[in-house]
Coordinates of C-alpha atoms in Angstrom, one line a residue:
M26 CA 0.0 0.0 0.0
I27 CA 1.2 3.5 -0.9
E28 CA 0.1 6.5 1.1
I29 CA 0.6 10.0 -0.5
E30 CA 0.1 13.1 1.7
I31 CA -1.4 16.0 -0.3
V32 CA -0.8 19.4 1.2
A33 CA -1.9 21.6 -1.7
D34 CA -2.5 25.2 -2.4
G35 CA -4.5 24.2 -5.5
P36 CA -5.5 21.2 -7.5
K37 CA -2.4 21.5 -9.8
D38 CA -0.3 20.9 -6.7
T39 CA -2.2 17.6 -6.1
L40 CA -0.9 16.3 -9.4
R41 CA 2.7 17.3 -8.7
Q42 CA 2.6 15.7 -5.3
I43 CA 1.2 12.5 -6.7
Q44 CA 3.9 12.6 -9.4
E45 CA 6.6 12.9 -6.7
V46 CA 5.7 9.5 -5.4
L47 CA 4.3 7.6 -8.4
G48 CA 6.2 9.2 -11.2
G49 CA 4.5 9.8 -14.5
N50 CA 4.7 12.6 -17.1
L51 CA 2.9 15.9 -16.4
N52 CA 1.7 17.6 -19.6
E53 CA -0.1 20.9 -20.2
T54 CA -2.3 21.7 -23.2
S55 CA -4.6 24.7 -23.4
N56 CA -4.6 25.1 -19.6
E57 CA -5.5 21.4 -19.2
Y58 CA -3.1 19.3 -17.1
K59 CA -2.6 15.6 -17.5
L60 CA -0.5 13.3 -15.5
V61 CA 0.2 10.1 -17.5
F62 CA 1.4 6.8 -16.0
E63 CA 2.9 3.8 -17.7
N64 CA 5.1 2.4 -15.0
E65 CA 5.2 -0.2 -12.1
Y66 CA 2.8 1.9 -10.0
A67 CA 0.0 2.7 -12.4
K68 CA -1.3 2.8 -15.9
G69 CA -3.6 5.6 -17.1
S70 CA -4.0 9.3 -16.3
I71 CA -5.2 11.9 -13.9
Q72 CA -6.4 15.2 -15.4
Y73 CA -7.0 18.6 -13.9
L74 CA -9.0 21.3 -15.7
P75 CA -9.7 24.7 -14.1
F76 CA -12.7 26.9 -14.9
D77 CA -13.9 30.3 -13.7
W78 CA -15.3 31.1 -10.3
G79 CA -13.3 28.5 -8.4
V80 CA -14.7 25.5 -10.2
N81 CA -12.3 22.8 -11.4
L82 CA -12.3 19.2 -12.5
L83 CA -10.1 16.4 -11.3
S84 CA -10.7 13.2 -13.2
F85 CA -9.1 9.7 -12.8
D86 CA -8.9 7.2 -15.6
I87 CA -6.3 4.8 -14.1
T88 CA -5.4 1.4 -12.7
F89 CA -3.1 1.3 -9.7
S90 CA -0.8 -1.8 -9.2
Q91 CA -1.0 -1.3 -5.5
D92 CA -3.6 0.1 -3.1
V93 CA -3.1 3.9 -3.0
I94 CA -4.3 6.2 -0.3
L95 CA -4.4 10.0 -0.8
K96 CA -4.1 11.6 2.6
I97 CA -5.4 15.1 1.8
K98 CA -5.0 17.9 4.3
A99 CA -7.7 20.6 4.4
N100 CA -5.8 23.8 4.5
D101 CA -6.3 27.1 2.6
F102 CA -7.2 25.0 -0.4
N103 CA -10.2 23.1 0.9
P104 CA -12.9 22.8 -1.8
L105 CA -16.3 21.3 -1.6
R106 CA -15.9 18.1 -3.6
F107 CA -18.6 16.3 -5.6
I108 CA -17.3 12.9 -6.7
Y109 CA -18.9 10.3 -8.9
S110 CA -17.6 6.8 -9.6
Y111 CA -18.3 5.9 -13.2
N112 CA -16.2 2.8 -13.1
G113 CA -14.8 0.9 -10.1
D114 CA -15.1 1.9 -6.5
F115 CA -13.1 3.6 -3.7
K116 CA -13.3 4.3 0.0
H117 CA -13.4 7.5 2.0
R118 CA -12.9 8.5 5.6
F119 CA -12.1 11.5 7.7
G120 CA -8.9 11.6 9.8
I121 CA -11.0 11.5 13.0
N122 CA -12.6 8.2 11.9
N123 CA -11.1 4.7 11.5
E124 CA -13.9 3.2 9.5
E125 CA -13.8 3.6 5.7
K126 CA -17.0 4.0 3.8
L127 CA -17.3 2.4 0.3
V128 CA -18.4 4.4 -2.7
E129 CA -19.5 1.9 -5.3
Q130 CA -19.7 2.2 -9.0
F131 CA -22.5 4.7 -10.1
H132 CA -22.6 6.1 -6.6
S133 CA -21.5 9.6 -5.4
L134 CA -19.8 11.4 -2.5
I135 CA -20.1 15.0 -1.5
Y136 CA -17.6 16.0 1.2
T137 CA -15.5 18.7 2.8
N138 CA -13.5 19.0 6.0
K139 CA -12.6 21.4 8.7
T140 CA -9.4 23.4 8.3
G141 CA -6.5 21.3 9.4
G142 CA -8.4 18.0 9.1
Y143 CA -7.4 15.1 6.9
N144 CA -9.4 13.3 4.2
Y145 CA -8.4 9.8 3.2
I146 CA -9.3 8.5 -0.3
H147 CA -8.4 4.8 -0.7
F148 CA -8.1 3.5 -4.3
P149 CA -7.9 -0.3 -4.7
K150 CA -5.2 -2.0 -6.7
E151 CA -5.8 -3.8 -10.0
K152 CA -9.2 -2.2 -10.7
K153 CA -10.0 0.1 -13.6
L154 CA -11.0 3.4 -12.0
E155 CA -12.9 6.2 -13.8
I156 CA -13.8 8.8 -11.2
I157 CA -15.0 12.4 -11.7
S158 CA -14.4 15.0 -9.0
I159 CA -15.9 18.5 -9.3
Q160 CA -14.1 20.7 -6.8
I161 CA -15.6 24.1 -5.8
V162 CA -13.6 26.8 -4.0
R163 CA -16.5 28.4 -2.2
K164 CA -15.1 31.9 -1.7
N165 CA -14.6 32.3 -5.4
F166 CA -17.8 30.5 -6.4
L167 CA -20.0 32.7 -4.2
K168 CA -18.8 35.8 -6.1
K169 CA -20.5 34.6 -9.2
R170 CA -23.5 36.7 -9.8
T171 CA -25.7 33.8 -11.0
T172 CA -24.9 31.7 -7.9
N173 CA -28.0 31.5 -5.8
V174 CA -27.1 29.2 -2.9
S175 CA -30.1 30.4 -0.9
S176 CA -32.3 28.1 -3.1
L177 CA -30.4 25.0 -1.9
N178 CA -31.7 22.8 0.9
N179 CA -30.7 24.0 4.4
R180 CA -27.9 21.4 4.8
L181 CA -26.2 22.2 1.4
H182 CA -26.7 25.9 1.9
E183 CA -24.7 25.7 5.2
V184 CA -21.9 23.8 3.5
F185 CA -21.7 26.3 0.6
V186 CA -21.5 29.4 2.7
D187 CA -19.0 27.9 5.1
T188 CA -16.1 29.8 3.5
D189 CA -14.0 29.7 6.7
H190 CA -14.1 25.8 6.7
E191 CA -15.5 25.4 10.2
N192 CA -17.6 22.3 9.5
R193 CA -17.1 18.8 8.4
F194 CA -19.6 17.3 5.9
A195 CA -20.0 14.1 4.0
H196 CA -23.0 12.7 2.0
Y197 CA -22.8 9.2 0.4
G198 CA -25.2 9.2 -2.4
A199 CA -27.4 6.4 -3.7
L200 CA -27.2 4.7 -7.1
N201 CA -27.4 7.4 -9.8
L202 CA -27.4 6.1 -13.4
R203 CA -28.4 9.4 -14.9
M204 CA -25.1 10.9 -13.9
S205 CA -23.2 8.2 -15.9
D206 CA -24.9 9.4 -19.1
Y207 CA -23.3 12.8 -18.7
I208 CA -19.9 11.2 -18.1
K209 CA -20.4 9.4 -21.4
K210 CA -21.0 12.8 -23.0
L211 CA -17.8 14.1 -21.5
K212 CA -15.8 11.2 -22.9
K213 CA -17.2 11.7 -26.4
I214 CA -16.1 15.3 -26.7
K215 CA -13.6 15.6 -29.6
S216 CA -13.4 19.4 -29.9
K217 CA -10.3 21.3 -29.0
G218 CA -9.4 24.6 -27.5
M219 CA -12.1 26.9 -26.2
V220 CA -15.0 24.9 -27.7
R221 CA -13.8 21.8 -25.8
I222 CA -13.5 23.8 -22.5
L223 CA -17.0 25.3 -23.0
K224 CA -18.6 21.9 -23.7
I225 CA -16.9 20.3 -20.7
E226 CA -17.9 23.1 -18.4
S227 CA -21.5 22.9 -19.5
I228 CA -21.7 19.2 -18.8
L229 CA -20.0 19.6 -15.4
Y230 CA -22.8 22.0 -14.3
D231 CA -25.3 19.4 -15.4
I232 CA -23.5 16.8 -13.3
L233 CA -23.4 19.2 -10.4
S234 CA -27.1 19.9 -10.6
L235 CA -27.7 16.1 -10.4
H236 CA -25.6 15.9 -7.3
I237 CA -27.7 18.6 -5.7
E238 CA -30.9 17.1 -6.9
Q239 CA -30.0 13.8 -5.4
H240 CA -29.1 15.4 -2.1
N241 CA -32.5 17.1 -2.2
K242 CA -34.2 13.7 -2.6
F243 CA -32.2 12.4 0.3
Q244 CA -33.3 15.3 2.5
R245 CA -36.9 14.6 1.6
G246 CA -36.5 10.9 2.4
V247 CA -36.9 9.7 -1.2
Q248 CA -35.4 6.2 -1.5
L249 CA -34.6 3.9 -4.4
P250 CA -37.6 1.8 -5.5
T251 CA -38.0 -0.9 -2.9
T252 CA -39.2 -3.5 -5.4
L253 CA -36.2 -3.1 -7.7
S254 CA -32.7 -4.2 -7.0
K255 CA -29.6 -2.2 -8.1
T256 CA -29.0 -5.0 -10.7
E257 CA -32.5 -4.7 -12.1
L258 CA -32.2 -0.9 -12.3
K259 CA -28.9 -1.3 -14.2
H260 CA -30.6 -3.8 -16.5
I261 CA -33.5 -1.3 -17.2
R262 CA -31.0 1.4 -17.9
K263 CA -29.3 -0.9 -20.5
F264 CA -32.6 -1.1 -22.4
G265 CA -33.1 2.6 -22.1
T266 CA -29.8 3.1 -23.8
K267 CA -30.9 0.5 -26.5
I268 CA -34.0 2.6 -27.2
I269 CA -31.9 5.8 -27.5
K270 CA -29.6 4.1 -30.0
D271 CA -32.4 2.5 -32.1
P272 CA -35.7 4.5 -31.6
S273 CA -37.2 3.1 -34.8
F274 CA -37.7 -0.4 -33.4
N275 CA -41.3 -1.4 -32.6
Y276 CA -40.9 -1.5 -28.8
S277 CA -43.7 -2.6 -26.6
L278 CA -44.1 -3.1 -22.9
E279 CA -44.8 -6.8 -23.4
Q280 CA -41.7 -7.3 -25.6
L281 CA -39.4 -5.5 -23.2
S282 CA -40.8 -7.4 -20.3
A283 CA -40.1 -10.7 -22.1
E284 CA -36.6 -9.6 -23.1
T285 CA -35.6 -8.3 -19.7
G286 CA -37.3 -11.0 -17.6
L287 CA -38.8 -8.3 -15.5
S288 CA -42.5 -7.8 -14.9
Q289 CA -44.3 -4.9 -16.6
A290 CA -44.9 -3.3 -13.3
K291 CA -41.2 -3.3 -12.5
L292 CA -40.3 -2.0 -15.9
Q293 CA -42.7 0.9 -15.5
E294 CA -41.4 1.7 -12.0
G295 CA -37.8 1.5 -13.2
F296 CA -38.4 3.8 -16.2
K297 CA -40.3 6.3 -14.0
F298 CA -37.4 6.4 -11.6
L299 CA -34.6 6.6 -14.1
Y300 CA -36.3 8.7 -16.9
K301 CA -39.3 10.3 -15.2
R302 CA -41.5 8.7 -17.9
T303 CA -43.4 5.5 -18.5
V304 CA -42.0 3.1 -21.1
T305 CA -44.4 4.4 -23.8
E306 CA -43.7 8.0 -22.9
F307 CA -39.9 7.4 -23.0
V308 CA -40.0 5.8 -26.4
R309 CA -42.2 8.6 -27.8
H310 CA -39.8 11.2 -26.3
I311 CA -36.7 9.6 -27.8
R312 CA -38.4 9.3 -31.2
L313 CA -39.4 13.0 -31.2
E314 CA -35.9 14.0 -30.2
A315 CA -34.5 11.9 -33.0
A316 CA -36.9 13.4 -35.5
R317 CA -36.0 16.9 -34.5
E318 CA -32.3 16.1 -35.0
L319 CA -33.0 14.5 -38.5
M320 CA -35.0 17.5 -39.6
R321 CA -32.0 19.8 -39.1
S322 CA -30.4 18.2 -42.2
A323 CA -31.6 18.5 -45.8
D324 CA -31.5 14.8 -46.5
L325 CA -35.0 13.7 -45.6
N326 CA -38.4 15.3 -45.9
V327 CA -40.9 15.2 -43.0
S328 CA -42.7 12.0 -44.2
Q329 CA -39.4 10.2 -44.6
V330 CA -38.4 11.3 -41.1
V331 CA -41.6 10.1 -39.6
Y332 CA -41.3 6.5 -40.9
S333 CA -37.5 6.3 -40.4
I334 CA -38.0 6.7 -36.6
G335 CA -40.8 4.2 -36.1
F336 CA -44.0 6.3 -36.4
T337 CA -46.7 5.0 -38.7
S338 CA -49.0 8.1 -38.8
R339 CA -47.7 11.5 -40.0
S340 CA -50.8 13.2 -38.6
Y341 CA -50.2 11.7 -35.2
F342 CA -46.5 12.7 -35.4
S343 CA -47.4 16.2 -36.3
K344 CA -49.8 16.5 -33.4
I345 CA -47.4 15.3 -30.7
F346 CA -44.5 17.2 -32.2
K347 CA -46.3 20.5 -32.0
E348 CA -47.6 19.6 -28.4
K349 CA -44.0 19.1 -27.3
Y350 CA -42.1 21.8 -29.2
G351 CA -44.8 24.4 -29.9
I352 CA -44.2 24.3 -33.7
T353 CA -45.3 22.1 -36.5
P354 CA -42.8 19.7 -38.1
N355 CA -43.0 21.6 -41.5
A356 CA -42.3 24.9 -39.8
Y357 CA -39.5 23.5 -37.8
R358 CA -37.9 22.0 -40.9
K359 CA -38.3 25.2 -42.8
N360 CA -36.6 27.2 -40.1
A361 CA -33.8 24.6 -39.8
L362 CA -33.1 24.6 -43.6
N363 CA -33.1 28.4 -43.6
N364 CA -30.5 28.4 -40.8
L365 CA -28.5 25.8 -42.6
M366 CA -28.4 27.9 -45.8
T367 CA -27.4 30.9 -43.8
E368 CA -24.5 29.0 -42.3
V369 CA -23.4 27.7 -45.7
S370 CA -23.5 31.2 -47.2
A371 CA -21.5 32.6 -44.3
A372 CA -18.9 30.0 -44.8

């Protein structure tokens, strides 16, 4: 086991202090820092990306060859951390405690410590780890004019305004599969430069809002569906992803029930929990989103779009499209084509 003490004035110092013990090469590109490992201690990378108003991202995509513990001192740099485990698991404890708490895959942790206290993050050996940590320096973040922490629940509000770091706080979140969808979006970003930074920042705020939303549910006593296991929820999410990838298939509740081995009642409960919609509503929503995307190109007319995504009635499609987006498909397509022609002319 390797223990690394982190006494940092900023997240970039965290990378340097890890490098001092585990080696690796630290690279900088467009204000994005990446510590890359290919040695006897680890394979993979740890990245740091700063944004405005005290928000930064520390992400791990790594496999350690030995158990690694980060012993992080809460000093002047003592952010509020929102962590999500996309792949693998890790353990956390405060220095005043001996008992580590496990943060499993698809679970989250929100924590901060008193000034002078220690946080212990225990990464296991020989496990692929993909972990996203959004770190917020509260004094800077509260200066942002659009920051309205008064709208938070009382407990989170107390944590955000604790700029003198007088309190210790930890919240171990429940299973959250929606958050993993945003991590996938992060991984798919291929842009470079400012466009890349803006896309990442936008998704980070989406992830942050999910952390806050989940804590709100915890405060209200909302629990995972008692009739569904975590494995069943993951299975339902798998089929939700299948629908997103292929919306044109003729899905039915009966067919999905037979394919998943879950009862129709469990499927409905799972879809409502994960997607806030019944199975039928979710399929319709995904098809409408796919149709709107297709109509932004000049390749298909409205009728072709309708049948390519699984609808059998153009009149029904037009009706529900207008109900959802407040515009008819023909008008939407006309506007989209006009915008496309304007972009081509400008180029």
